[in-house]
PDB file of C-alpha atoms in Angstrom:
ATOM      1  CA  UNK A   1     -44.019  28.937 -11.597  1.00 84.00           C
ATOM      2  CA  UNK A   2     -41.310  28.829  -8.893  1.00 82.00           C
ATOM      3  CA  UNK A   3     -42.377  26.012  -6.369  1.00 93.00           C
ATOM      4  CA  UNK A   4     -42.086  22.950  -4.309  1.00 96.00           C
ATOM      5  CA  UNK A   5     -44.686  20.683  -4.079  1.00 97.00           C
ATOM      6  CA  UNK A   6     -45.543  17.625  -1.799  1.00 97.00           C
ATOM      7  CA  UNK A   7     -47.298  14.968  -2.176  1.00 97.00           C
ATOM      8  CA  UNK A   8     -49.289  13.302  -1.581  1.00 97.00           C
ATOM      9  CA  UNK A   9     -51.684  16.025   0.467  1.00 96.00           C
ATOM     10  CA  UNK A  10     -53.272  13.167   2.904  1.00 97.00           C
ATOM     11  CA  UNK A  11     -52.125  10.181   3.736  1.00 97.00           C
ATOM     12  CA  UNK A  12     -53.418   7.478   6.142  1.00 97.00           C
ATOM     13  CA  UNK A  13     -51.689   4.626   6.769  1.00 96.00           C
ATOM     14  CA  UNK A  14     -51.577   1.440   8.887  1.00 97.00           C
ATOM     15  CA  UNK A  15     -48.877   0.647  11.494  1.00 97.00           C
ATOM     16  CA  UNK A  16     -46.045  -0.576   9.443  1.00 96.00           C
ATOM     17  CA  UNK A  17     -46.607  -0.064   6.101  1.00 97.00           C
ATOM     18  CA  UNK A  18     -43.572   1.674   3.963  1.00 97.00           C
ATOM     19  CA  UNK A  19     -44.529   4.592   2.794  1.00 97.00           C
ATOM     20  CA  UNK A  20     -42.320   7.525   0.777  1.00 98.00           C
ATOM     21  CA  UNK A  21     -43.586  11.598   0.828  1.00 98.00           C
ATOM     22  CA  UNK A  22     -42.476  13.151  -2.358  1.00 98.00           C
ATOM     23  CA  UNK A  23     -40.710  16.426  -2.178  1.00 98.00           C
ATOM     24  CA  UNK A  24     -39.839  18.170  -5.878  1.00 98.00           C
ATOM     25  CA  UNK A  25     -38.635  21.987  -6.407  1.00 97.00           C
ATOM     26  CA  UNK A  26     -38.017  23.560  -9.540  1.00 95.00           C
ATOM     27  CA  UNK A  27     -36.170  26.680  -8.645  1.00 92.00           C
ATOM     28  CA  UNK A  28     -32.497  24.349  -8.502  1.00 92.00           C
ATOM     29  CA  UNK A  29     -32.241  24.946  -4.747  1.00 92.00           C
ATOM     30  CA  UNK A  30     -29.057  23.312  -3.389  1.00 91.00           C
ATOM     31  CA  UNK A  31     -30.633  23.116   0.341  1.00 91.00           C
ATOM     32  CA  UNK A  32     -33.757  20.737   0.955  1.00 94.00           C
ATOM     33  CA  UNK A  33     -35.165  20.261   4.493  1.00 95.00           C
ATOM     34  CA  UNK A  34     -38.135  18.542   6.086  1.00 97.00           C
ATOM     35  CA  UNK A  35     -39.934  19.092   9.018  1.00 97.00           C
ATOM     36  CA  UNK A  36     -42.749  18.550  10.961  1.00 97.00           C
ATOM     37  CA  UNK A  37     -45.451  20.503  13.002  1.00 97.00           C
ATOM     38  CA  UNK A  38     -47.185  18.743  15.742  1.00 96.00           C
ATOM     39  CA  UNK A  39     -49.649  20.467  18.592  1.00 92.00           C
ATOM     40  CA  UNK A  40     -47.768  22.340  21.080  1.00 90.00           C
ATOM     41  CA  UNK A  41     -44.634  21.440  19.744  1.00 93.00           C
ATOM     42  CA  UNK A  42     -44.139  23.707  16.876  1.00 92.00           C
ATOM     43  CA  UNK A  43     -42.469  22.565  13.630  1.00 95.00           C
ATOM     44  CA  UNK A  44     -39.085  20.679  14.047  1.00 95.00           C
ATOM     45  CA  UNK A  45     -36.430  19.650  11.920  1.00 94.00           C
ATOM     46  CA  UNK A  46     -36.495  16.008  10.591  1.00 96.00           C
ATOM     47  CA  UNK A  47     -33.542  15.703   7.828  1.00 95.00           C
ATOM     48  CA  UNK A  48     -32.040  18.019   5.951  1.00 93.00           C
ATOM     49  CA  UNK A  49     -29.691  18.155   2.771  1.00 93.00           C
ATOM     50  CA  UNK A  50     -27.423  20.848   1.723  1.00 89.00           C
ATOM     51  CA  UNK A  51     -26.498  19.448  -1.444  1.00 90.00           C
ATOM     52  CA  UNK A  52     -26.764  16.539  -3.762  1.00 93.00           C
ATOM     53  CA  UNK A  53     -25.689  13.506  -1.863  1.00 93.00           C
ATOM     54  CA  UNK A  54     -24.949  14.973   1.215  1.00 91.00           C
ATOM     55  CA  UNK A  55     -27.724  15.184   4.289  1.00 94.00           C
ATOM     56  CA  UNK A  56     -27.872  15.646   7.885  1.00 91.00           C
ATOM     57  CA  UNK A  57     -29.994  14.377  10.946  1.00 92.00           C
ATOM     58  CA  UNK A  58     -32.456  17.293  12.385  1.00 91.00           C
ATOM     59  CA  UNK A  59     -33.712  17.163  15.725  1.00 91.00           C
ATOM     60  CA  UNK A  60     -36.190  14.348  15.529  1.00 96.00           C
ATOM     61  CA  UNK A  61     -34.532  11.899  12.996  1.00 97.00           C
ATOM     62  CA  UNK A  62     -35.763   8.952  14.385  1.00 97.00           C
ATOM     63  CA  UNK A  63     -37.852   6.344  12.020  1.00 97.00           C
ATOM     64  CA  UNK A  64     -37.458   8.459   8.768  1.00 98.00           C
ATOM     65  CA  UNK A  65     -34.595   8.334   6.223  1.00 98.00           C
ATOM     66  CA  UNK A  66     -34.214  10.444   3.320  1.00 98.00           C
ATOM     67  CA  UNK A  67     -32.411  10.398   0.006  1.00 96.00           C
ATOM     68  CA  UNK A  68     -30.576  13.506  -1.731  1.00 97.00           C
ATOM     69  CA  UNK A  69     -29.364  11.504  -5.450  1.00 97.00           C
ATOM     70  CA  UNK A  70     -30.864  14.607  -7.633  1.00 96.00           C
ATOM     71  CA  UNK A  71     -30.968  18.733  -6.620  1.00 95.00           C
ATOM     72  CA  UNK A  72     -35.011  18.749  -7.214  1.00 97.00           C
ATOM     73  CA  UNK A  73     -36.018  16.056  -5.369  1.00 98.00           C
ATOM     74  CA  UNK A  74     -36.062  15.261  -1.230  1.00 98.00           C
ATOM     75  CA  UNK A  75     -38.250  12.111  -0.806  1.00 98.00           C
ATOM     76  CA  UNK A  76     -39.171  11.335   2.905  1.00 98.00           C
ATOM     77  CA  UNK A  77     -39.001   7.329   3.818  1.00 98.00           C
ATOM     78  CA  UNK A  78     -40.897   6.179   6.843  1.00 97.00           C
ATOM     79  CA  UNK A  79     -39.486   2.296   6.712  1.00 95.00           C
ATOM     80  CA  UNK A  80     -42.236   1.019   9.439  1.00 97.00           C
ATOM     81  CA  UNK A  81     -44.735   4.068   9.898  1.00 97.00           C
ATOM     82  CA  UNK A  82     -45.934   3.827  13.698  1.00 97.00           C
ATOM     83  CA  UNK A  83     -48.875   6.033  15.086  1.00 97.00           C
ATOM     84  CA  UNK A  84     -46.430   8.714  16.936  1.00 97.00           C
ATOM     85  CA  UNK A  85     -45.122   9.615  13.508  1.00 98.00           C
ATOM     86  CA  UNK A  86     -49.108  10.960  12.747  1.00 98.00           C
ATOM     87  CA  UNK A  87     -48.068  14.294  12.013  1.00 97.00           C
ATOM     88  CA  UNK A  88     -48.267  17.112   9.373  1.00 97.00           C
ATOM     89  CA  UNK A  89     -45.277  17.346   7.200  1.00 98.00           C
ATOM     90  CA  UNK A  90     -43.853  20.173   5.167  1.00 97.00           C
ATOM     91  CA  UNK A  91     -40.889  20.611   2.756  1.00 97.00           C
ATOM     92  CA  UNK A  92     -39.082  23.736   2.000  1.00 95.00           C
ATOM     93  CA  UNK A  93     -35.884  24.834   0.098  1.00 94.00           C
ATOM     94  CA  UNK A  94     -33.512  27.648  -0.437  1.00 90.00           C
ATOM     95  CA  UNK A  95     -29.785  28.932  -1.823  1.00 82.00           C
ATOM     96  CA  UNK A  96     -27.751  28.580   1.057  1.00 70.00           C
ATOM     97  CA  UNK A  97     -25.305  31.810   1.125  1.00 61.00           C
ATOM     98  CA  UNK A  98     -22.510  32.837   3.237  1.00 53.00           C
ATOM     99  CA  UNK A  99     -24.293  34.309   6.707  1.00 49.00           C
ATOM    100  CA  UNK A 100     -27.363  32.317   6.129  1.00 54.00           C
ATOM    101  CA  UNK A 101     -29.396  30.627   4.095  1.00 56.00           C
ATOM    102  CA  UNK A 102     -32.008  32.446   1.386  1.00 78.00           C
ATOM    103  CA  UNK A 103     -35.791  32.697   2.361  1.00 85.00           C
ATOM    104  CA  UNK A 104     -37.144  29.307   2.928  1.00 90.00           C
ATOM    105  CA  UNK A 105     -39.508  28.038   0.282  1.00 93.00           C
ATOM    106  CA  UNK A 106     -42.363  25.417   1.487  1.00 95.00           C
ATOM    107  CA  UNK A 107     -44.254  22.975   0.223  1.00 96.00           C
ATOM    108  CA  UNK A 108     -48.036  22.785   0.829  1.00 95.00           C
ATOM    109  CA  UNK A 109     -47.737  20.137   3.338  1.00 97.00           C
ATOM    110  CA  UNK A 110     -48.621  16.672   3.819  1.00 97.00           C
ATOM    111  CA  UNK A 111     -50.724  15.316   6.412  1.00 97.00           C
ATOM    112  CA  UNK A 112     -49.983  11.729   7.720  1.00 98.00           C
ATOM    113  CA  UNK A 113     -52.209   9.615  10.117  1.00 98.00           C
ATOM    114  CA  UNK A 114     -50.748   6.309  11.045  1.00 97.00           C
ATOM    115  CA  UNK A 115     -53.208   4.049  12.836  1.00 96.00           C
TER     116      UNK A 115
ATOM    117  CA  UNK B   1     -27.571  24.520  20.548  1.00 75.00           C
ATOM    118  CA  UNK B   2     -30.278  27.331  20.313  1.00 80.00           C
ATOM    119  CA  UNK B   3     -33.304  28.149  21.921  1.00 85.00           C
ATOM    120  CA  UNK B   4     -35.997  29.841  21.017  1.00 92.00           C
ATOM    121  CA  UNK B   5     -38.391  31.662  22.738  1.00 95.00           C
ATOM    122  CA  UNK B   6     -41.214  33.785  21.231  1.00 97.00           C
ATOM    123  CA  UNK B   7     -43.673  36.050  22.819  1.00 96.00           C
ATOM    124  CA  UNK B   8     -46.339  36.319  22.789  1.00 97.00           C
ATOM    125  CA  UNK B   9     -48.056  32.958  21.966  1.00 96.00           C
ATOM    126  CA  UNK B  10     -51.746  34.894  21.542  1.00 97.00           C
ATOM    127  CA  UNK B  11     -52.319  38.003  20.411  1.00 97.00           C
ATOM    128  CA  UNK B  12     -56.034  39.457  19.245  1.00 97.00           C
ATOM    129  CA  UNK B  13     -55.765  43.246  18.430  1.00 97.00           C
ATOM    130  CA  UNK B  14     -58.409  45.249  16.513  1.00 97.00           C
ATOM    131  CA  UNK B  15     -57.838  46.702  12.558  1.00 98.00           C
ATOM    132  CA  UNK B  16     -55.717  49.223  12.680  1.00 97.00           C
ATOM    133  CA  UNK B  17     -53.933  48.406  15.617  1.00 97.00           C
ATOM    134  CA  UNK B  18     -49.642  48.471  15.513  1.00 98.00           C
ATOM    135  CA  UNK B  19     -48.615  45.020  15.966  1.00 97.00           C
ATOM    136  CA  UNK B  20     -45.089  43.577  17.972  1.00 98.00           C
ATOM    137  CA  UNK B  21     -44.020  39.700  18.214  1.00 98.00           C
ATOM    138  CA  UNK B  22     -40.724  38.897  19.584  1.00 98.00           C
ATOM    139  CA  UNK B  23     -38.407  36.293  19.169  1.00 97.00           C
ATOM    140  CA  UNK B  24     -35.039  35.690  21.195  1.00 96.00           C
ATOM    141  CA  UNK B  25     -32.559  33.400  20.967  1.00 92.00           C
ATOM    142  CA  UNK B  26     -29.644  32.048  23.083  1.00 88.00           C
ATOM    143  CA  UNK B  27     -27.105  31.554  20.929  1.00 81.00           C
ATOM    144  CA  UNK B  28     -25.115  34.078  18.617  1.00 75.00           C
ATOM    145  CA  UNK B  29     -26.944  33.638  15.182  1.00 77.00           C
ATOM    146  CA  UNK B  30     -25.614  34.541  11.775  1.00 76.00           C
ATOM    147  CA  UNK B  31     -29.354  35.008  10.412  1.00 85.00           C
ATOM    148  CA  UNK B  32     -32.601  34.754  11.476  1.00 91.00           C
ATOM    149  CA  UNK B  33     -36.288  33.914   9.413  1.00 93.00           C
ATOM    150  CA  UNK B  34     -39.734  35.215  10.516  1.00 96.00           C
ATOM    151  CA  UNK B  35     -42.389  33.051   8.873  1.00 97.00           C
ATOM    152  CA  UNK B  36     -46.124  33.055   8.417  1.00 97.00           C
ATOM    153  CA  UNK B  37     -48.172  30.365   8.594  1.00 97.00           C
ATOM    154  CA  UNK B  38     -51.976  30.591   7.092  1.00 92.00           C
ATOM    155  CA  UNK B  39     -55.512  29.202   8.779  1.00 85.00           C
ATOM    156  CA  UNK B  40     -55.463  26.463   5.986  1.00 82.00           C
ATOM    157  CA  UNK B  41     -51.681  25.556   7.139  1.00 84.00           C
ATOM    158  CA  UNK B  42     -49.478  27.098   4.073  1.00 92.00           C
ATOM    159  CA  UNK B  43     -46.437  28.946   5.184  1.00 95.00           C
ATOM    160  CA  UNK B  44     -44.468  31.474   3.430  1.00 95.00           C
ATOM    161  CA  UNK B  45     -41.190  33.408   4.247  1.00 94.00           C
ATOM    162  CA  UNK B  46     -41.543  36.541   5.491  1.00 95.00           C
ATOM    163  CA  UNK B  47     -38.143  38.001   6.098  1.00 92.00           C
ATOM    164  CA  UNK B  48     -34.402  36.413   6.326  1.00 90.00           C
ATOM    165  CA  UNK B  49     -32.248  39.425   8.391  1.00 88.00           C
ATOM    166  CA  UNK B  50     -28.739  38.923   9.860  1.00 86.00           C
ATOM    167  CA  UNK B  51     -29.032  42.815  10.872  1.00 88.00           C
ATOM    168  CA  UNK B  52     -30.546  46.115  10.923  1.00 92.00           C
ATOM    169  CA  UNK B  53     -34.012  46.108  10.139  1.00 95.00           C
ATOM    170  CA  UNK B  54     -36.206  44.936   6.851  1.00 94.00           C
ATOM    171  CA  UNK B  55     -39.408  46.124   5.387  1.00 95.00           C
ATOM    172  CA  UNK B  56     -42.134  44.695   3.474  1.00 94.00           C
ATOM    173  CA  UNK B  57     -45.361  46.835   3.152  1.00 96.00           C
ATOM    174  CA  UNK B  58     -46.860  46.706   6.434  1.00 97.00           C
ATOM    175  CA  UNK B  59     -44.492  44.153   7.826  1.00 97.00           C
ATOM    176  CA  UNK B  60     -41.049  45.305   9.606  1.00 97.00           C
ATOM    177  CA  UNK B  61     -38.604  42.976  11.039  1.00 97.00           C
ATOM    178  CA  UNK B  62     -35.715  44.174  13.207  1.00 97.00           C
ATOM    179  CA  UNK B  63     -33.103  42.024  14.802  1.00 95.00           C
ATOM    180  CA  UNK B  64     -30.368  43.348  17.751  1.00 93.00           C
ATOM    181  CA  UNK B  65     -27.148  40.713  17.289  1.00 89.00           C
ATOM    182  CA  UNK B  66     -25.764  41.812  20.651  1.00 90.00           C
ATOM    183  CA  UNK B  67     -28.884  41.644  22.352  1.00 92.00           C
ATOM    184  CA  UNK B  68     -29.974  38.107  20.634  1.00 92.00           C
ATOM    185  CA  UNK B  69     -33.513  39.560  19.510  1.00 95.00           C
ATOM    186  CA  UNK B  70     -35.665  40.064  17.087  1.00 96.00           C
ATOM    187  CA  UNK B  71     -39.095  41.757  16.422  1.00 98.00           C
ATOM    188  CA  UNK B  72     -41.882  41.542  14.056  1.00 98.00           C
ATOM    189  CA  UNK B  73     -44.159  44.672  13.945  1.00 98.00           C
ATOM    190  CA  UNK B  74     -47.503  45.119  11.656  1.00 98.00           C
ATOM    191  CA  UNK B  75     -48.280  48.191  10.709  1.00 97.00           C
ATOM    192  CA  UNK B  76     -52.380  49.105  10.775  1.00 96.00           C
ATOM    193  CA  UNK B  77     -53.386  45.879  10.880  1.00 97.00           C
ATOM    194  CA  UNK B  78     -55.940  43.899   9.567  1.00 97.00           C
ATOM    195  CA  UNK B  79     -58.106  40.880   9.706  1.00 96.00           C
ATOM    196  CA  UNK B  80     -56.068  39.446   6.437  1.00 95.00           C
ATOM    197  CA  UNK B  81     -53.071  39.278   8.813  1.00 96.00           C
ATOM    198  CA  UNK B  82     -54.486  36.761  10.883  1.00 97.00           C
ATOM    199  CA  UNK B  83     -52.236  33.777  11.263  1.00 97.00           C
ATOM    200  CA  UNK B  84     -49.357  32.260  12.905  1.00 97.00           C
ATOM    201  CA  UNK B  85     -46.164  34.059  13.165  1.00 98.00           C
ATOM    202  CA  UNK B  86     -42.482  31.615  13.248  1.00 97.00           C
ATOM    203  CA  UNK B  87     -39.309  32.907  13.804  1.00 96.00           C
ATOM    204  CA  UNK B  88     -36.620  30.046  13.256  1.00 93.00           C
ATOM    205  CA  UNK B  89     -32.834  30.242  13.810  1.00 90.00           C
ATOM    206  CA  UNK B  90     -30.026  27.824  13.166  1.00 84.00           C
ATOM    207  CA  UNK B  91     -29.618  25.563  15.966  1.00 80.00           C
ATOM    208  CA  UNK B  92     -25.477  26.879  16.098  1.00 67.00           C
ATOM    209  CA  UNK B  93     -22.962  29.217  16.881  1.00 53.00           C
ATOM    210  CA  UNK B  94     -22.424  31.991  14.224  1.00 50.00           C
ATOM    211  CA  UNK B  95     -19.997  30.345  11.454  1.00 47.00           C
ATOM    212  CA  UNK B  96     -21.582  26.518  11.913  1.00 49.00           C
ATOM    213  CA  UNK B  97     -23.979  24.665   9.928  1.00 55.00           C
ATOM    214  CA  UNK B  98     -26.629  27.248   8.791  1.00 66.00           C
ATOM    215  CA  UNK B  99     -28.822  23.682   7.641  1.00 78.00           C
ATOM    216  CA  UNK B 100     -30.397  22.578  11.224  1.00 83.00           C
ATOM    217  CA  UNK B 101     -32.761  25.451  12.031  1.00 87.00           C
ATOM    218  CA  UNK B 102     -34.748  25.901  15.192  1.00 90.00           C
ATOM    219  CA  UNK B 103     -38.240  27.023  15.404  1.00 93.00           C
ATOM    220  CA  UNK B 104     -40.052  29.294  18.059  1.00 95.00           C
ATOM    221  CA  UNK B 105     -43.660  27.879  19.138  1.00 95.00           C
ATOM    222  CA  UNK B 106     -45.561  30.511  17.475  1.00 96.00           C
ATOM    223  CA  UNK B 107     -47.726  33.436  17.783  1.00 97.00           C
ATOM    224  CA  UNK B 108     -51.155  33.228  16.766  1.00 96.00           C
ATOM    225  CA  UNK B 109     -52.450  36.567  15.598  1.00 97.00           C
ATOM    226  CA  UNK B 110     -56.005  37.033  15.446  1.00 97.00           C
ATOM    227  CA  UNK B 111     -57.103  40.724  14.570  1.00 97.00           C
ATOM    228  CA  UNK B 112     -60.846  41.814  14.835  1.00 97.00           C
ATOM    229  CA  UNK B 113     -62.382  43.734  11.918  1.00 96.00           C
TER     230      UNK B 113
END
């Protein structure tokens, strides 16, 4: 079955404690993006990648870092977690093509609670 | 960079009812994504449209390049089709980076049975 999946599904955390969010598709997608979706905010762009080894800085890049070294997989780094990054995150994919890319694929979503 | 704007952010309607959510945008897009996202948080892809119009079942999603606008109608609604509706764009002109995509605030759909 076509997918991508997260995980984990729930995560809490302490102030400053590593942590990596997992993000595997099996449909050889070249683009991989993250975002997350706060209260009144909507869902925004963290990082996204259009290929292997290449990624670029969404709108609200600060205090993650990603990784791109294989197509399937988009791991999400928080180096020192803090409580503003509580959030719910989501992963999607797609073929990027000329005009656009294809339908976004997500991922089931991962919700994060920093205290 | 783009901005979204969608409208509007509630909407209850009773079954049956035609449905329209729009979306605009400020800068000249080369496509354009309506999303849905589910009470227990999932989303899926609706539609991806650089022009014309699209149809899925009930769902129809036109887009007006000139006029930077977009529109998501239902078709006899129903209670299933309760949920949040997206639009996203890419955050450039037409031509740049399709990657960095901006997202409209929402509109949450409620129909009544």
């Amino acid at each position: 079955e076509a997918q991508v999946t997260q995980n984990p599904r729930y995560l809490i955390t302490v102030t400053g404690k590593k942590l990596t969010v997992t993000c595997s598709q099996n449909m050889n997608h070249e683009y991989m993006s993250w975002y997350r979706q706060d209260p009144g905010l909507g869902l925004r762009q963290i990082y996204y990648s259009m290929n292997v080894e290449v990624t670029d800085k969404g709108d609200v890049p600060e205090g993650y870092k990603v990784s791109r070294k294989e197509k399937r997989n988009f791991p999400l780094i928080l180096e020192s977690p803090s409580p503003n990054q509580t959030s719910l995150y989501f992963c999607a994919s797609s073929f990027p093509r000329e005009g656009g890319n294809s339908p976004l694929h997500f991922g089931n979503g991962t919700r994060l609670t920093v205290t | 960079k783009n901005e979204v704007e969608q409208s509007p952010q509630n909407l209850t309607a009773q079954e049956g009812e035609f449905i329209t959510i729009n979306c605009s945008y400020s800068v000249g897009i080369s496509a354009l994504h309506w999303l849905q996202q589910h009470p227990g948080g999932g989303i899926v892809s609706l539609f991806m449209l650089s022009s014309g119009k699209k149809k899925h079942g009930r769902l129809i999603a036109t887009i007006n390049i000139q006029e930077k606008h977009s529109s998501l109608h239902i078709t006899a609604s129903h209670p299933r089709d309760s949920a949040v509706y997206i639009c996203a764009v890419p955050s450039g002109n037409y031509g740049g980076s399709q990657g960095n995509l901006i997202f409209g605030k929402g509109t949450k759909l409620s129909v009544k049975p």
